[in-house]
PDB file of C-alpha atoms in Angstrom:
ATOM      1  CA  UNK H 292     -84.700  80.020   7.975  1.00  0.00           C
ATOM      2  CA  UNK H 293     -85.733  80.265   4.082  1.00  0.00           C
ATOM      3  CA  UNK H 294     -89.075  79.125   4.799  1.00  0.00           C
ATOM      4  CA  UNK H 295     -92.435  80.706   3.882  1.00  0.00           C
ATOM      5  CA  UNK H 296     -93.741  83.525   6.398  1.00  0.00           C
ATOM      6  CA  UNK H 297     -97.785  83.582   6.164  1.00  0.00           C
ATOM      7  CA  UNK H 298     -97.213  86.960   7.904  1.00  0.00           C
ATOM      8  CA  UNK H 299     -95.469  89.038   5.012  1.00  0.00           C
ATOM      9  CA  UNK H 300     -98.445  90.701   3.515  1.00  0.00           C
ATOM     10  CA  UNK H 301     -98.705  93.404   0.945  1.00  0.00           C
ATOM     11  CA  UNK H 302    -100.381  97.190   2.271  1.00  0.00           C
ATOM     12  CA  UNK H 303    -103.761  95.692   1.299  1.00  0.00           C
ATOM     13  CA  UNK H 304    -103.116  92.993   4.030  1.00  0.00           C
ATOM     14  CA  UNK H 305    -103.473  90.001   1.530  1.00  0.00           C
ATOM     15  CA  UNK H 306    -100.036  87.535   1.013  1.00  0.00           C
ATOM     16  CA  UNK H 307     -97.441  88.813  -1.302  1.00  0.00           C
ATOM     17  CA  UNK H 308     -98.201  85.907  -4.187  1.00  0.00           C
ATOM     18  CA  UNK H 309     -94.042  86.812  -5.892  1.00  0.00           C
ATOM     19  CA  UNK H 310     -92.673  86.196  -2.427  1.00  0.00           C
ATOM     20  CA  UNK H 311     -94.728  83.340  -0.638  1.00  0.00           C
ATOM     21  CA  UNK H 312     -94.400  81.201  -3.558  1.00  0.00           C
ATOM     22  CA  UNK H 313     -90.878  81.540  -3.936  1.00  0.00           C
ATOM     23  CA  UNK H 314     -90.362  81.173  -0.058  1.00  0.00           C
ATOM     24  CA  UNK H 315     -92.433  78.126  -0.473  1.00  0.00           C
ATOM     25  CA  UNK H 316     -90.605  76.445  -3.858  1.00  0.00           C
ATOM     26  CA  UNK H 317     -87.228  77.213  -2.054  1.00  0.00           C
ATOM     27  CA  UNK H 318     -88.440  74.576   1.093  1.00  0.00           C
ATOM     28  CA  UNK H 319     -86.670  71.568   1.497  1.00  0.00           C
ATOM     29  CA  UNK H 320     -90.076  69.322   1.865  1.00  0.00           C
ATOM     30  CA  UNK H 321     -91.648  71.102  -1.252  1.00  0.00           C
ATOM     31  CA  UNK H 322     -88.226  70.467  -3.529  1.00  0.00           C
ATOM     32  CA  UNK H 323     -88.763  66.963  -2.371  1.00  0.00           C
ATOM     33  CA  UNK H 324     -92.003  66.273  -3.184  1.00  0.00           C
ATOM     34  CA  UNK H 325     -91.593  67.973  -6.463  1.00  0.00           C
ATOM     35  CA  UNK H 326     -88.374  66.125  -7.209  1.00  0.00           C
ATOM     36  CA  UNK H 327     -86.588  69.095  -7.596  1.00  0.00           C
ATOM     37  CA  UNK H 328     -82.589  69.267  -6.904  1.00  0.00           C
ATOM     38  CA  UNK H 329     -81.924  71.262  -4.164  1.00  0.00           C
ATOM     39  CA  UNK H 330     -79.607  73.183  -5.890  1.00  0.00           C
ATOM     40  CA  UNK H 331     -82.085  74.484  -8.674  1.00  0.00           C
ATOM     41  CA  UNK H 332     -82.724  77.636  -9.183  1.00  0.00           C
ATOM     42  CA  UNK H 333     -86.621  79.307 -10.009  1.00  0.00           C
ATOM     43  CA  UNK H 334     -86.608  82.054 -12.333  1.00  0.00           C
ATOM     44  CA  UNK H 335     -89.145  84.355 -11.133  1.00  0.00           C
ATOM     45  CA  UNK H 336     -90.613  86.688 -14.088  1.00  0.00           C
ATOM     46  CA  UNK H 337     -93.046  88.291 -12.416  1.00  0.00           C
ATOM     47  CA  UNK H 338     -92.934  88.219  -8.357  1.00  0.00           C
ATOM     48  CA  UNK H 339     -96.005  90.470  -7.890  1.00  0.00           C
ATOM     49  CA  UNK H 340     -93.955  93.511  -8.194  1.00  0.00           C
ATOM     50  CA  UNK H 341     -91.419  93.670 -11.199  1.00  0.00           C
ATOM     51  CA  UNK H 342     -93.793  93.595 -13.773  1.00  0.00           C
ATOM     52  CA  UNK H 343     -94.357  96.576 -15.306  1.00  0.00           C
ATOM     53  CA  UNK H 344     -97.848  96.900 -17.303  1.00  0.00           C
ATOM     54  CA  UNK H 345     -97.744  99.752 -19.012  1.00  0.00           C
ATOM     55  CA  UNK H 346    -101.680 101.118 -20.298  1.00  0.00           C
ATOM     56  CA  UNK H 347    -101.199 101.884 -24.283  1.00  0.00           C
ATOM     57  CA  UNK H 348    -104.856 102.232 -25.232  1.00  0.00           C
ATOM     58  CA  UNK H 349    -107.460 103.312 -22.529  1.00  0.00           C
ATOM     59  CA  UNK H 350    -110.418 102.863 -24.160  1.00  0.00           C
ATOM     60  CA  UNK H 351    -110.384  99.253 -26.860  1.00  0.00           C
ATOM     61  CA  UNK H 352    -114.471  99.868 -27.614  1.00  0.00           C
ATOM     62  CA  UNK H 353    -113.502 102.023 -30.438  1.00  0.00           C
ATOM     63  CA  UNK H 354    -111.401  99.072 -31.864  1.00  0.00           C
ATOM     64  CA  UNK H 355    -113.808  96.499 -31.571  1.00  0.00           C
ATOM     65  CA  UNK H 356    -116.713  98.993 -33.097  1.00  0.00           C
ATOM     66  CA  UNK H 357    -114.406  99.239 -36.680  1.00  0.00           C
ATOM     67  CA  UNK H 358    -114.055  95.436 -36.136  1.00  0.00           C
ATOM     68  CA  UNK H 359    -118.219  94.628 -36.363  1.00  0.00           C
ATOM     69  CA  UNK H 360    -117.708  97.313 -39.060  1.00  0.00           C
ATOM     70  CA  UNK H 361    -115.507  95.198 -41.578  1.00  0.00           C
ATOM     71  CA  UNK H 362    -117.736  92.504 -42.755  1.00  0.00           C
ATOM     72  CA  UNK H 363    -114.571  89.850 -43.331  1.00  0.00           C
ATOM     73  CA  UNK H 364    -113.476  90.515 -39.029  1.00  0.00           C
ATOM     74  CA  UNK H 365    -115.155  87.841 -36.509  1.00  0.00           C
ATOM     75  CA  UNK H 366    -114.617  88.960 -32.757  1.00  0.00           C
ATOM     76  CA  UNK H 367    -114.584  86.898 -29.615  1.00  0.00           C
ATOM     77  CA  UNK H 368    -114.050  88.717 -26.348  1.00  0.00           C
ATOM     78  CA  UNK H 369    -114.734  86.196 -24.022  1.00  0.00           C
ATOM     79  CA  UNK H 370    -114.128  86.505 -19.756  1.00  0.00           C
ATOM     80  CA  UNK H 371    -113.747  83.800 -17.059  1.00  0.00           C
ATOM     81  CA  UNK H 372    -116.793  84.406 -14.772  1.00  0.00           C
ATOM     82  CA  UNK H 373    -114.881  84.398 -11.878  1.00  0.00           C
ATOM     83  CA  UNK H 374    -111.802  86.449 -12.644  1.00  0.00           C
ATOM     84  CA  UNK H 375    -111.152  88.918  -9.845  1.00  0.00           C
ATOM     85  CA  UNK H 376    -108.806  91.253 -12.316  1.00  0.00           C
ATOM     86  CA  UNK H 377    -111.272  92.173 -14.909  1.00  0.00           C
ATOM     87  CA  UNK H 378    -114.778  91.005 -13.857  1.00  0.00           C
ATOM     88  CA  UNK H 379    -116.986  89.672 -16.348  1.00  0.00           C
ATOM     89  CA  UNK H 380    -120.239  91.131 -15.804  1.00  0.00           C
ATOM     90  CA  UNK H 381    -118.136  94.958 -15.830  1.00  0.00           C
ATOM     91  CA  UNK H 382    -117.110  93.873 -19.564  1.00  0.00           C
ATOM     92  CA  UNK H 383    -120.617  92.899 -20.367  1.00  0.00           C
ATOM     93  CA  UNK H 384    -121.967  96.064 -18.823  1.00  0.00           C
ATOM     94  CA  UNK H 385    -119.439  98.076 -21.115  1.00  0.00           C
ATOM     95  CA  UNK H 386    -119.661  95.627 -24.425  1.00  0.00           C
ATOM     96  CA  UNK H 387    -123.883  96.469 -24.086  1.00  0.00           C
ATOM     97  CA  UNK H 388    -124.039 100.033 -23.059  1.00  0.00           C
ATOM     98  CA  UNK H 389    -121.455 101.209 -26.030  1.00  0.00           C
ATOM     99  CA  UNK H 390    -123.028  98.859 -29.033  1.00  0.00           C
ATOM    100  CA  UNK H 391    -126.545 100.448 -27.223  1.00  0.00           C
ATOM    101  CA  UNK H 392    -124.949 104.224 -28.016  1.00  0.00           C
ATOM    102  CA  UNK H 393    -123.646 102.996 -31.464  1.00  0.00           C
ATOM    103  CA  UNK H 394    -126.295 101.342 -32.665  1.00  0.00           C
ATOM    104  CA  UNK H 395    -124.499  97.938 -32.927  1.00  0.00           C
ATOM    105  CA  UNK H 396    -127.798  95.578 -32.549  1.00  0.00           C
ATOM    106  CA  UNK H 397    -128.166  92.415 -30.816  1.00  0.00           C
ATOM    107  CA  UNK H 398    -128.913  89.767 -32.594  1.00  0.00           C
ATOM    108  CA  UNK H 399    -128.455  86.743 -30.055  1.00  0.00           C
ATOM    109  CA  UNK H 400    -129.824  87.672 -26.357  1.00  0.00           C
ATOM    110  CA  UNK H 401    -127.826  86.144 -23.717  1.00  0.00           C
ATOM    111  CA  UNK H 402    -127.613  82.138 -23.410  1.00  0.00           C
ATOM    112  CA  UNK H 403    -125.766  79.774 -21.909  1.00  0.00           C
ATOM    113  CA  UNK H 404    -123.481  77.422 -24.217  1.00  0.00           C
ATOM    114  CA  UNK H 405    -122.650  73.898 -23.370  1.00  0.00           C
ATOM    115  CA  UNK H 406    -119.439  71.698 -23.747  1.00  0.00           C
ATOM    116  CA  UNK H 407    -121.420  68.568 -25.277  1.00  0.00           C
ATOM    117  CA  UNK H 408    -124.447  70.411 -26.767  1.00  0.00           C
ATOM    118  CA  UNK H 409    -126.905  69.095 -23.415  1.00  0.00           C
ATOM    119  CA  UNK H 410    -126.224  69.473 -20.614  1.00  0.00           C
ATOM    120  CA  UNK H 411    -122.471  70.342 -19.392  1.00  0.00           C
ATOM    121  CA  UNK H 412    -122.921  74.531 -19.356  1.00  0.00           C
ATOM    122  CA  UNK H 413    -119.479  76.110 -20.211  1.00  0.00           C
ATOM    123  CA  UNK H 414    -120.986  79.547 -19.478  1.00  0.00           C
ATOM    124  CA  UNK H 415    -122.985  82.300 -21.164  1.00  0.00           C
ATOM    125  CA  UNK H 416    -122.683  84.684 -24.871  1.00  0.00           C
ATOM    126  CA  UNK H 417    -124.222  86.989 -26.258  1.00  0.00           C
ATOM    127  CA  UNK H 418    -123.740  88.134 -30.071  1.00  0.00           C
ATOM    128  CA  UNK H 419    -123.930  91.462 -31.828  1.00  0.00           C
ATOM    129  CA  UNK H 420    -124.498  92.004 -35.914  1.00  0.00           C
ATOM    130  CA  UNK H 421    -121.004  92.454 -37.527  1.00  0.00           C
ATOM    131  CA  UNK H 422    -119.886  89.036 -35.980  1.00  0.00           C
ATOM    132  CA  UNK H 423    -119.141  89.979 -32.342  1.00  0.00           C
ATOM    133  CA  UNK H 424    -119.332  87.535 -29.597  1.00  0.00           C
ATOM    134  CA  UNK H 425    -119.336  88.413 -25.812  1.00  0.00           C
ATOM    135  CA  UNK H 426    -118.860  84.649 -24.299  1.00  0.00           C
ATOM    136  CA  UNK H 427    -118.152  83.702 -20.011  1.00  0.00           C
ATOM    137  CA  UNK H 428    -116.369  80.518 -18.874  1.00  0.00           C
ATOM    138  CA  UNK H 429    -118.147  79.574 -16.169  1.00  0.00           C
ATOM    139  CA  UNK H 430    -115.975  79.282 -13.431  1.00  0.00           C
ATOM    140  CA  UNK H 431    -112.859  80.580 -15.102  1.00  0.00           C
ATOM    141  CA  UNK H 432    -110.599  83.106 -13.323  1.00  0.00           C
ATOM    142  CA  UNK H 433    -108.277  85.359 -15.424  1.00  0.00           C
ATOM    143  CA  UNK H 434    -106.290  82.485 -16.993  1.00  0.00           C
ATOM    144  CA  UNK H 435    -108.959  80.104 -18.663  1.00  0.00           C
ATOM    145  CA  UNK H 436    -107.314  77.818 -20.245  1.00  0.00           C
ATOM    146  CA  UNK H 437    -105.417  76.812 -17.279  1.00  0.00           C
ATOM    147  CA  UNK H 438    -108.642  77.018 -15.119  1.00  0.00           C
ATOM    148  CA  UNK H 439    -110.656  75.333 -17.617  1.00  0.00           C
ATOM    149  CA  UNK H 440    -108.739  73.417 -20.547  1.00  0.00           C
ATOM    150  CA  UNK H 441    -111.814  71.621 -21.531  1.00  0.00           C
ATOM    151  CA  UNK H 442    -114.611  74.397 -21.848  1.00  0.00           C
ATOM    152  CA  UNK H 443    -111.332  77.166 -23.266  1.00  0.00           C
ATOM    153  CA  UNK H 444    -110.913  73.967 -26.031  1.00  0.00           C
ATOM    154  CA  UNK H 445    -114.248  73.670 -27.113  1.00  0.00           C
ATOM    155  CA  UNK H 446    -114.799  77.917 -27.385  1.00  0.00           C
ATOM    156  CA  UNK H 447    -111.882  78.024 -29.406  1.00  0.00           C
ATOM    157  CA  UNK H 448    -112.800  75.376 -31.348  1.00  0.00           C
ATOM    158  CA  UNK H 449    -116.073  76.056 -32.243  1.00  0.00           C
ATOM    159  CA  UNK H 450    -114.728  80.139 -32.820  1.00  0.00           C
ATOM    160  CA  UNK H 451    -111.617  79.109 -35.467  1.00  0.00           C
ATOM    161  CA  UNK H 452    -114.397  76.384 -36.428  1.00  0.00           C
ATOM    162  CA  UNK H 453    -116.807  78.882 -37.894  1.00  0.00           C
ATOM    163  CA  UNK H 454    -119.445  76.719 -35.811  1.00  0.00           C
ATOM    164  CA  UNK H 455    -121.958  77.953 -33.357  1.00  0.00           C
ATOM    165  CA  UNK H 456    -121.344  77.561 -29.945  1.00  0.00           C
ATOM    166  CA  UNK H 457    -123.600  74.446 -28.839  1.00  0.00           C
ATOM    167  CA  UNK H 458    -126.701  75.689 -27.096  1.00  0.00           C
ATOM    168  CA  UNK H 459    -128.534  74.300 -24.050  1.00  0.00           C
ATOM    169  CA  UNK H 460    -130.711  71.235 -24.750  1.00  0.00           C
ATOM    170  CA  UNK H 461    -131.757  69.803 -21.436  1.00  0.00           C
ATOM    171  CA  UNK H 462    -135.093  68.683 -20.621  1.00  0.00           C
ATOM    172  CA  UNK H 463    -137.952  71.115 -19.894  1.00  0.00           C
ATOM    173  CA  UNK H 464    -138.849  72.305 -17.046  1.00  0.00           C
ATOM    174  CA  UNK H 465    -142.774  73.004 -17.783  1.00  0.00           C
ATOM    175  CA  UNK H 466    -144.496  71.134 -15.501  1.00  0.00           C
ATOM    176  CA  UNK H 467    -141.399  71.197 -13.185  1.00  0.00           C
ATOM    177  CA  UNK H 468    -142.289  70.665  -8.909  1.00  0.00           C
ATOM    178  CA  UNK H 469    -139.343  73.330  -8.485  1.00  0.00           C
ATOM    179  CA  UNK H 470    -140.520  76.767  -7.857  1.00  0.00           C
ATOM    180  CA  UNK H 471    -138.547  79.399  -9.683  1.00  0.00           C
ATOM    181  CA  UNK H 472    -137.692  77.408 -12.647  1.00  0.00           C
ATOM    182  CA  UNK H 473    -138.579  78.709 -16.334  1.00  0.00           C
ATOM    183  CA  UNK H 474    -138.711  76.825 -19.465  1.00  0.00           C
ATOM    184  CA  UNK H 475    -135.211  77.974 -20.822  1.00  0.00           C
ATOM    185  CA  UNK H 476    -136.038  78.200 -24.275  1.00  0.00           C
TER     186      UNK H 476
END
């Protein structure tokens, strides 16, 4: 009684998130190992179903073309790679087709950027005149800083830093036994 049911799905067949996980904080074990008190109760903001998102602008392109527009603005729209809610590669589609139609060029083709500057890729930007940056986290969902704290540090960083995001530097691969592989640079 009171524990999680794996069964209680939502009408696409996948687990209802709001409901499993508060079946599964409300188990005896789980309180335990958590060092809850039994007698706690978890305030549940969200649930999967009680938030209410309501759409106020359905089209932010316009927004972001009188940003690159005003010459004091700098704009970073960046994505996790792997976010299931609002994929990365759909934003980049969008991002290049509409500077394309408006003229907004590209001045920085699309590169990955590294954590320490080498070696340790964080994920992949692109830049547009009127300081606009398109930047992945590689292997980020929707939440990056709590999917990675490290690579979401040094973006921000290096954004609110004025600084360039730190390019690849690894060795070459001219000459390389691999088949496939291109000199990156």
């Amino acid at each position: 009684a009171g524990g999680w049911d794996p069964t209680h799905t939502n009408s696409d067949g996948y687990p209802c998130a709001g409901a499993a996980l508060y079946s599964w904080l409300n188990l005896t074990a789980v309180r335990s190992a958590l060092n809850v008190a039994e007698d706690s109760l978890f305030l549940d903001t969200d649930g999967g179903s009680s938030f209410n998102y309501t759409l106020t602008e359905k089209n932010v392109l316009p927004i972001y073309l009188s940003a690159v527009q005003n010459p004091q603005l700098r704009v970073l729209v960046y994505n996790g790679d792997t976010d299931p809610s609002v994929p990365s590669i759909v934003t980049q589609d969008r991002y290049t087709a509409f500077f394309e139609e408006v003229d907004v060029p590209l001045t920085k083709r699309w590169s990955p950027w590294t954590l320490d500057g080498r070696r340790h890729v964080g994920g992949y930007h692109m830049e547009y005149a009127g300081n606009f940056t398109y930047l992945t986290i590689r292997g980020a969902g929707h939440m990056v800083p709590e999917f990675k704290p490290q690579a979401a540090y040094s973006m921000m960083s290096a954004f609110v830093g004025g600084e360039p995001f730190k390019p690849y530097t690894g060795p070459s691969y001219r000459g390389s036994p691999h088949r496939g592989f291109s000199d990156p640079q």
